[in-house]
XYZ file of C-alpha atoms in Angstrom:
382
model
C 117.453 85.211 70.050
C 118.403 85.021 73.725
C 118.120 87.351 76.673
C 121.229 88.662 78.375
C 121.420 88.436 82.149
C 120.786 91.711 83.983
C 123.738 92.258 86.328
C 123.880 95.950 87.314
C 127.199 96.942 88.883
C 125.334 98.733 91.689
C 123.800 95.502 93.043
C 125.749 92.739 94.754
C 124.679 90.090 92.255
C 127.800 88.720 90.596
C 126.792 85.081 91.095
C 123.225 85.404 89.788
C 120.975 87.991 88.242
C 118.052 89.257 90.363
C 115.458 89.173 87.567
C 116.385 85.626 86.580
C 116.099 84.304 90.119
C 112.777 86.025 90.753
C 111.289 84.956 87.408
C 112.296 81.303 87.842
C 109.229 80.697 90.050
C 110.691 78.090 92.391
C 107.893 76.860 94.666
C 108.992 77.684 98.199
C 105.701 77.324 100.058
C 102.771 75.015 99.393
C 99.513 76.287 100.875
C 97.767 72.966 100.284
C 100.372 70.728 101.847
C 100.031 68.424 104.840
C 98.392 69.774 107.971
C 95.787 71.839 106.131
C 92.829 69.456 106.336
C 89.593 71.422 106.368
C 86.608 71.650 108.718
C 82.960 71.298 107.605
C 82.341 75.036 108.108
C 84.633 75.841 105.157
C 81.962 74.595 102.775
C 80.115 77.860 103.488
C 82.934 79.641 101.637
C 83.208 77.055 98.878
C 86.454 75.621 100.248
C 87.515 72.242 101.569
C 90.955 72.879 103.103
C 93.009 75.450 104.991
C 96.177 77.059 103.707
C 98.090 75.927 106.775
C 97.723 74.339 110.175
C 98.209 77.816 111.628
C 95.241 79.191 109.716
C 93.109 76.282 110.897
C 94.072 76.871 114.554
C 93.328 80.585 114.201
C 89.894 79.988 112.663
C 88.948 77.468 115.334
C 90.075 79.801 118.123
C 88.207 82.747 116.608
C 84.903 80.916 116.102
C 84.948 79.626 119.699
C 85.624 83.051 121.268
C 83.047 83.611 124.048
C 80.771 86.690 124.169
C 82.568 89.861 125.239
C 86.041 88.309 124.921
C 89.043 89.440 122.871
C 91.312 87.267 120.730
C 94.568 88.383 119.087
C 95.506 86.404 115.962
C 99.020 86.568 114.480
C 99.390 84.840 111.105
C 102.032 85.341 108.393
C 101.232 87.554 105.427
C 99.347 85.570 102.809
C 97.913 82.933 105.172
C 94.345 84.218 104.813
C 93.312 86.149 107.911
C 90.250 87.450 106.071
C 88.747 83.950 106.169
C 88.120 84.543 109.876
C 85.630 87.382 109.510
C 84.126 85.810 106.392
C 83.290 82.696 108.439
C 81.930 84.838 111.284
C 79.490 86.254 108.729
C 78.592 82.918 107.119
C 78.431 80.478 110.060
C 78.620 82.622 113.210
C 80.272 81.749 116.520
C 80.105 78.360 118.212
C 77.124 78.098 120.540
C 75.317 81.112 119.107
C 71.781 80.869 117.775
C 71.777 80.898 113.938
C 70.463 84.251 112.745
C 70.451 85.731 109.274
C 70.725 89.220 110.735
C 73.915 90.420 112.340
C 76.824 92.746 111.600
C 80.567 92.260 111.855
C 82.487 95.543 111.765
C 85.960 95.223 110.226
C 88.290 98.155 110.881
C 90.686 98.756 107.979
C 93.572 101.256 107.848
C 93.167 102.226 104.189
C 90.259 102.703 101.829
C 91.980 100.491 99.251
C 91.967 97.560 101.688
C 88.289 98.175 102.492
C 87.460 98.106 98.778
C 89.420 94.865 98.359
C 87.629 93.228 101.303
C 84.291 94.414 99.905
C 85.004 92.751 96.556
C 85.938 89.501 98.300
C 82.853 89.607 100.539
C 80.580 90.044 97.538
C 82.250 87.125 95.735
C 82.716 84.713 98.655
C 79.896 85.587 101.057
C 77.232 86.554 98.526
C 76.663 89.985 100.097
C 75.502 93.081 98.239
C 77.358 96.375 97.915
C 77.903 98.835 99.486
C 79.914 97.356 102.356
C 82.945 99.692 102.422
C 82.363 103.035 104.140
C 84.247 105.738 102.221
C 84.438 109.474 102.704
C 82.679 111.708 100.224
C 79.850 109.369 99.265
C 76.918 110.356 101.452
C 74.250 108.230 99.773
C 76.269 105.002 99.909
C 77.366 105.672 103.471
C 73.771 106.259 104.592
C 72.835 102.847 103.180
C 75.700 101.296 105.171
C 74.692 103.066 108.404
C 71.079 101.936 108.025
C 72.208 98.361 107.314
C 74.305 98.344 110.480
C 71.510 99.725 112.641
C 68.966 97.084 111.563
C 71.497 94.229 111.371
C 71.010 93.522 107.670
C 74.443 94.526 106.336
C 76.419 91.410 107.314
C 79.939 92.827 106.948
C 81.055 96.450 107.113
C 84.542 97.728 106.309
C 85.357 101.122 107.768
C 88.183 103.274 109.085
C 88.552 103.826 112.845
C 87.579 107.470 112.246
C 84.253 106.403 110.692
C 83.550 103.852 113.429
C 84.198 106.364 116.213
C 82.298 109.108 114.386
C 79.634 108.768 111.685
C 78.833 105.091 112.391
C 78.836 105.253 116.182
C 75.078 105.696 116.584
C 74.277 102.899 114.130
C 76.710 100.558 115.912
C 75.101 101.332 119.255
C 71.641 100.575 117.832
C 72.927 97.222 116.526
C 74.502 96.396 119.891
C 71.321 97.220 121.822
C 69.319 94.957 119.501
C 71.838 92.100 119.803
C 72.786 92.423 116.122
C 76.493 93.280 116.533
C 78.464 90.062 116.188
C 82.068 91.187 116.273
C 84.549 94.033 116.107
C 87.507 93.022 113.954
C 90.632 95.174 113.624
C 92.602 94.218 110.529
C 96.325 95.085 110.703
C 95.947 95.444 114.480
C 99.630 96.339 114.998
C 98.659 99.816 113.776
C 96.818 100.415 117.064
C 100.280 100.719 118.589
C 102.187 102.122 115.582
C 99.658 104.716 114.421
C 97.339 105.176 117.379
C 99.722 107.106 119.619
C 99.811 110.305 117.576
C 99.240 109.776 113.846
C 95.666 108.450 113.947
C 94.508 108.420 117.563
C 91.142 106.890 116.622
C 92.890 103.504 116.432
C 93.256 103.638 120.213
C 89.903 105.331 120.726
C 88.364 102.099 119.410
C 88.890 100.627 122.883
C 86.445 103.170 124.312
C 83.962 102.464 121.516
C 84.230 98.746 122.282
C 83.461 99.255 125.973
C 80.483 101.441 125.076
C 79.051 98.853 122.690
C 79.569 95.958 125.108
C 77.860 97.927 127.883
C 74.874 98.505 125.574
C 74.460 94.762 124.901
C 72.880 91.972 126.885
C 75.542 89.615 128.393
C 75.022 86.705 125.965
C 74.794 89.034 122.973
C 78.022 90.931 123.567
C 80.214 91.243 120.509
C 83.536 89.451 120.228
C 86.721 91.423 119.493
C 89.202 89.908 117.018
C 92.564 91.609 116.459
C 94.395 90.379 113.348
C 97.997 91.047 112.289
C 101.032 89.588 110.536
C 103.626 91.868 112.141
C 102.846 91.885 115.855
C 105.701 92.809 118.206
C 105.769 92.279 121.978
C 105.172 95.998 122.445
C 102.158 95.932 120.110
C 100.689 92.952 121.971
C 101.035 94.689 125.332
C 99.345 97.802 123.912
C 96.438 95.679 122.668
C 96.201 93.965 126.060
C 96.096 97.323 127.881
C 93.400 98.712 125.572
C 91.220 95.674 124.842
C 91.998 93.211 127.640
C 90.948 95.015 130.800
C 87.358 93.732 130.737
C 86.473 90.239 129.577
C 88.748 87.372 128.606
C 91.867 88.196 126.567
C 93.704 85.475 124.646
C 96.175 85.344 121.774
C 97.182 82.748 119.194
C 100.257 83.007 116.996
C 101.449 80.858 114.097
C 104.096 83.200 112.738
C 107.077 82.123 110.676
C 109.641 83.728 108.429
C 108.322 83.613 104.898
C 110.650 81.726 102.548
C 109.590 83.409 99.288
C 111.080 86.945 99.396
C 114.547 87.510 97.959
C 116.186 90.811 98.923
C 118.365 92.998 96.716
C 119.732 96.188 98.226
C 121.727 98.989 96.595
C 124.081 101.236 98.612
C 123.091 104.835 99.172
C 123.723 107.428 96.484
C 122.494 110.794 95.225
C 118.811 111.287 94.456
C 119.530 111.532 90.735
C 121.428 108.230 90.716
C 118.755 106.513 92.815
C 116.105 107.623 90.340
C 118.110 106.201 87.437
C 118.589 102.903 89.276
C 114.914 102.531 90.164
C 113.934 103.241 86.564
C 116.466 100.697 85.307
C 115.215 98.092 87.771
C 111.600 98.557 86.695
C 112.622 97.711 83.115
C 113.950 94.334 84.302
C 112.229 93.039 87.435
C 109.368 90.544 87.058
C 105.878 91.988 87.042
C 103.350 92.730 88.430
C 105.365 95.080 90.627
C 104.686 97.754 93.233
C 106.830 100.889 93.444
C 106.604 102.275 96.982
C 107.160 105.944 97.860
C 106.385 107.920 101.013
C 104.617 111.047 99.745
C 101.744 111.762 97.374
C 103.886 114.186 95.378
C 106.548 111.517 94.897
C 103.912 109.097 93.597
C 102.682 111.694 91.093
C 106.198 112.388 89.840
C 107.070 108.710 89.488
C 103.828 108.022 87.643
C 104.627 110.786 85.140
C 108.225 109.604 84.849
C 107.149 106.033 84.028
C 104.618 107.272 81.485
C 107.353 109.295 79.788
C 109.627 106.222 79.791
C 107.028 104.245 77.830
C 105.343 102.200 80.573
C 101.633 101.892 79.805
C 99.933 99.346 82.073
C 100.567 101.378 85.208
C 98.496 103.081 87.891
C 99.003 105.081 91.088
C 97.188 104.914 94.395
C 97.623 107.241 97.350
C 95.544 108.542 100.225
C 94.235 111.296 97.924
C 92.988 108.983 95.177
C 89.206 109.277 94.675
C 86.770 106.471 95.414
C 86.028 105.379 91.848
C 89.687 105.508 90.878
C 90.642 103.455 93.960
C 88.082 100.802 93.087
C 89.323 100.688 89.503
C 92.988 100.355 90.490
C 92.357 97.649 93.098
C 90.113 95.731 90.703
C 92.583 95.908 87.803
C 95.460 94.955 90.107
C 93.610 91.881 91.355
C 92.692 90.886 87.805
C 96.304 91.108 86.649
C 95.654 94.002 84.244
C 98.433 96.219 85.641
C 102.201 95.834 85.352
C 103.177 98.427 87.935
C 101.332 100.310 90.678
C 103.011 103.387 92.143
C 101.764 103.833 95.662
C 102.251 105.063 99.183
C 101.520 102.764 102.095
C 97.847 103.402 101.250
C 98.207 100.704 98.590
C 98.632 97.024 99.142
C 98.211 96.736 102.912
C 96.512 93.367 103.393
C 95.441 92.996 99.735
C 95.849 89.366 98.745
C 96.922 89.142 95.103
C 98.960 85.929 94.740
C 100.713 86.754 91.467
C 102.570 89.927 92.514
C 106.281 89.397 91.858
C 108.277 92.456 92.916
C 108.260 95.289 95.406
C 110.615 98.215 94.861
C 111.129 100.733 97.658
C 112.191 104.047 96.121
C 112.183 105.441 99.657
C 113.081 104.635 103.228
C 109.853 103.294 104.802
C 108.779 104.973 108.027
C 109.119 101.799 110.108
C 110.514 98.294 109.763
C 106.962 97.027 109.999
C 105.920 99.164 107.038
C 108.914 97.845 105.070
C 107.971 94.238 105.837
C 104.358 94.919 104.915
C 105.577 96.230 101.567
C 107.699 93.128 101.086
C 104.614 91.073 101.890
C 102.910 92.035 98.626
C 105.131 89.571 96.777
C 105.399 85.789 96.942
C 101.844 85.155 98.064
C 101.448 82.363 95.535
C 104.230 80.414 97.221
């Protein structure tokens, strides 16, 4: 028995078949190659080396950020930006007095990313849930607010809306007591992309930062760390205008074009034909795979369509997915239990699962940045 090559006439793939190339698993990036020698502080996370020289430079710059200052970090997708705030929690900043109490607030754009970071923090940093602030769970969120106020939480993952609203008083109490270590904005390019009109709280974070710094003693002022993989010149200038007017403002970039992704694009057609092509592709492309759509209704329809076509190890995740279901989907995705996740941009942003193989866009993403973020789900294992 042998498998026939998949060469659909609607893809420009006469020389090679897309599923064969993607499944061949050529190693195109080695995270443990030369230039990734570790620092002693990595032992706190159970590691001995960095993924790249760029990650090492970013970590060193972040941990030596002075009180009240802002640092922008640009690293490629998959290079491990989350290590930065994990080390802030475990070892603190250079020159600071070791203290078991202290909170680092990490702003996340989606609940799914907050849940993923929470799972990693529990595993790597030894912290206890709950750490991810999610709407609709009053009891858990009260525990988080209390842990921020008294400095016992360690890490907190929250949306900009929660930070500027429900958690504002607790954050101010932590700042006044010298317990607020850092404000971290994950996917910081969204301050520019989303903050203008879609979710204005991303830009309102600059006012919250000034308020919290003013409430702190000079040597206990929190650091601000802005992390991104897709930072344009315009985004950087927006961050400088919002977060660089008071205190030092520096940036470090170790960006590069990722060698792993391979792009296959079909010409435009009718909606019916596009649906047939996407369904055909999902029968052939390597898994795990993500099917991206733009609207919740589209995700629901595609989920039902795949179920009817016989796909079983599938899930969907959108902005309307409930807390428990989100946690289940993210957990099963990271454990390799799912073949396909149907999602809007609410799924996958910043989630580091190295074995994802394929991203299919059954839509036109809203921005080039959103498209590249979707592409970034694949190839993270090199």
